[in-house]
mmCIF file of C-alpha atoms in Angstrom:
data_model
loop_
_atom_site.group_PDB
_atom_site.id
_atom_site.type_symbol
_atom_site.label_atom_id
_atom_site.label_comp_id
_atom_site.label_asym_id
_atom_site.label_seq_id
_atom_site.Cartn_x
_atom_site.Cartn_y
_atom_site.Cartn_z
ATOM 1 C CA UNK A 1 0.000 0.000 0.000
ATOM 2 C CA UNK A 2 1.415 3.509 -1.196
ATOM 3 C CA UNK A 3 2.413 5.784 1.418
ATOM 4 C CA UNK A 4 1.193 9.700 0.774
ATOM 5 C CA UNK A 5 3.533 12.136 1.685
ATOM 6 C CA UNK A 6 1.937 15.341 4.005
ATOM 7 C CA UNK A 7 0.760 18.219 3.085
ATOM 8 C CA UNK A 8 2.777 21.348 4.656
ATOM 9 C CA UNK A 9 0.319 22.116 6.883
ATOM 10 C CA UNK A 10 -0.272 18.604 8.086
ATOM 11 C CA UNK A 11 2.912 18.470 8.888
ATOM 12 C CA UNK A 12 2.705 21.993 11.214
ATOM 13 C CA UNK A 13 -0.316 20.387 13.159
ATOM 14 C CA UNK A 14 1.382 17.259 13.884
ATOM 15 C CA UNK A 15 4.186 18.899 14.612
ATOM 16 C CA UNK A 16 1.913 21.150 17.552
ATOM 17 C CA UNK A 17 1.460 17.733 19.134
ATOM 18 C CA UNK A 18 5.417 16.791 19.056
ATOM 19 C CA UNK A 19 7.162 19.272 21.163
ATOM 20 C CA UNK A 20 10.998 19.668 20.563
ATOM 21 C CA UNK A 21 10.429 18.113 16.867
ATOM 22 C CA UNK A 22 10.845 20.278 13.353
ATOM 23 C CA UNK A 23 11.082 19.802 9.975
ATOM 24 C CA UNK A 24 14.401 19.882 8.484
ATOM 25 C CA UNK A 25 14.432 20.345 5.167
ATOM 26 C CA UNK A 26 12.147 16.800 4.401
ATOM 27 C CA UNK A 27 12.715 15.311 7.715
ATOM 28 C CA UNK A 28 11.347 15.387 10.894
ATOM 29 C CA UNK A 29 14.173 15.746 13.276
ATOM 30 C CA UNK A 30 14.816 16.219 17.415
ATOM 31 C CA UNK A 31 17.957 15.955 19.838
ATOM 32 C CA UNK A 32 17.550 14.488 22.922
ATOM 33 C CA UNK A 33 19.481 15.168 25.991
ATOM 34 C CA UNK A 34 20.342 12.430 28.340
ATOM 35 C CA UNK A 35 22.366 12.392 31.794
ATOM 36 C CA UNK A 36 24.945 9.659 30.251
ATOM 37 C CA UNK A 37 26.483 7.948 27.354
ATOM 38 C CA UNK A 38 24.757 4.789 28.879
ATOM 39 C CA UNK A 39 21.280 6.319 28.951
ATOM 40 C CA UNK A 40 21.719 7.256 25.478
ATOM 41 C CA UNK A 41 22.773 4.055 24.042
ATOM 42 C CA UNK A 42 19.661 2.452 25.843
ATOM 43 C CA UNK A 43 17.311 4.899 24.105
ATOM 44 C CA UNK A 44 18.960 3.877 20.593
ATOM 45 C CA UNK A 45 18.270 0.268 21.381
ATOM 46 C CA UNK A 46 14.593 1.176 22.672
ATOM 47 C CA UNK A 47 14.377 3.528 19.368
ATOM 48 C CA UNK A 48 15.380 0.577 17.412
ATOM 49 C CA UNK A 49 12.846 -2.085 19.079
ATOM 50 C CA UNK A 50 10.185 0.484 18.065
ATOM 51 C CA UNK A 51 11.334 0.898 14.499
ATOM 52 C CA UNK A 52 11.471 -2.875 14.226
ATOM 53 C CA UNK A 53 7.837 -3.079 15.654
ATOM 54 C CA UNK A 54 6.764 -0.458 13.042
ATOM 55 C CA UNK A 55 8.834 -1.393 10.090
ATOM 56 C CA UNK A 56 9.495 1.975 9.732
ATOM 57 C CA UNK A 57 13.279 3.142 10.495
ATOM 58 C CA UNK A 58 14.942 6.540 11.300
ATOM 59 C CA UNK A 59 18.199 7.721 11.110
ATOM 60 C CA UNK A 60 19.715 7.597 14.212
ATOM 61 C CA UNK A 61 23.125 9.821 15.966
ATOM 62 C CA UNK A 62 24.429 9.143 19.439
ATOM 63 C CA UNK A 63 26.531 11.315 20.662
ATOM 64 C CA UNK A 64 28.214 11.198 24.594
ATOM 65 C CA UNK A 65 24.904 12.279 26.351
ATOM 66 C CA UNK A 66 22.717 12.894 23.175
ATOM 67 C CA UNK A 67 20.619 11.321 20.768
ATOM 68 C CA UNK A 68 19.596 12.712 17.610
ATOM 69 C CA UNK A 69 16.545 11.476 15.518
ATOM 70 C CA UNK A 70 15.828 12.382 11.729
ATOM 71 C CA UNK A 71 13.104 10.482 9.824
ATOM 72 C CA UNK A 72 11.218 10.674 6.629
ATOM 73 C CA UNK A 73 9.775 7.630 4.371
ATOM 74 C CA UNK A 74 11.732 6.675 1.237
ATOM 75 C CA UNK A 75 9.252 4.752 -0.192
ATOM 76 C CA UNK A 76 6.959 8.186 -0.384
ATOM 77 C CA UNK A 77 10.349 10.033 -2.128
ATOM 78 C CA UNK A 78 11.723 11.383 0.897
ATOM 79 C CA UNK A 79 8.939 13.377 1.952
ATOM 80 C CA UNK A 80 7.485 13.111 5.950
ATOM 81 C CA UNK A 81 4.366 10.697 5.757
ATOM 82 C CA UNK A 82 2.311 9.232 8.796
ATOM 83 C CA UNK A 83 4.585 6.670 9.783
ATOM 84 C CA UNK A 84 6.787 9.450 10.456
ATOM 85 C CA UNK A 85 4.877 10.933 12.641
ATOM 86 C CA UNK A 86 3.574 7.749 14.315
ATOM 87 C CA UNK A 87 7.765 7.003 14.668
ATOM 88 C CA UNK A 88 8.100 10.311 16.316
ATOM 89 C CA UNK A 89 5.246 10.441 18.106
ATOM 90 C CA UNK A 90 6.276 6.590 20.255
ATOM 91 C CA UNK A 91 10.044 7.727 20.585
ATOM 92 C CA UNK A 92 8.584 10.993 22.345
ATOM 93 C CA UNK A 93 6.411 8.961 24.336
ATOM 94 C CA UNK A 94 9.364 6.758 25.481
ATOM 95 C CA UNK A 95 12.104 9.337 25.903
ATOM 96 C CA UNK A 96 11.091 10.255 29.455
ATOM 97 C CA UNK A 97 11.335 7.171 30.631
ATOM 98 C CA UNK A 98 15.301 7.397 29.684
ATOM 99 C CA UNK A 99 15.144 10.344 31.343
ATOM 100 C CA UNK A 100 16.042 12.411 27.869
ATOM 101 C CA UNK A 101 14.623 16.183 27.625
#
């Protein structure tokens, strides 16, 4: 089943409901702040159990104490889709939990 890609403003009012997120060029994109390299590998690996259960896969950057996120769907061109937003909307959900801000 074809993915559509979102219109701009689609795009704005999901991003209203994911604080901390933006559109970067054609990506949806957020840093995350942890209080340890260890915390931030964990909340790759949770990142990546979610992407696995979704099918859907972001890029992903750890840094020391950091994690950065950037995600768009290929299959749509590159453009930001639904399952973009469904991606960014579970790894906000499970960020505090890792204690990221």
């Amino acid at each position: 089943m074809p993915v559509e890609p979102l219109s701009q403003k689609e795009i704005e009012d999901r991003l209203a409901e994911l604080p901390g997120w933006s559109l970067d060029g054609d990506r949806l994109t957020r840093s995350f702040r942890l209080g340890s390299h260890f915390a931030a590998t964990a909340m790759v690996v949770h990142i990546a159990q979610v992407q696995e259960e979704l099918n859907h896969h972001s890029d992903l950057t750890l840094g020391y104490d950091t994690v950065g996120v950037s995600v768009h769907t290929h299959s749509a061109g590159g453009a930001v889709t639904e399952k973009d937003v469904e991606l960014a909307g579970r790894i906000q959900d499970l960020a505090p939990g890792h204690g990221a801000h």
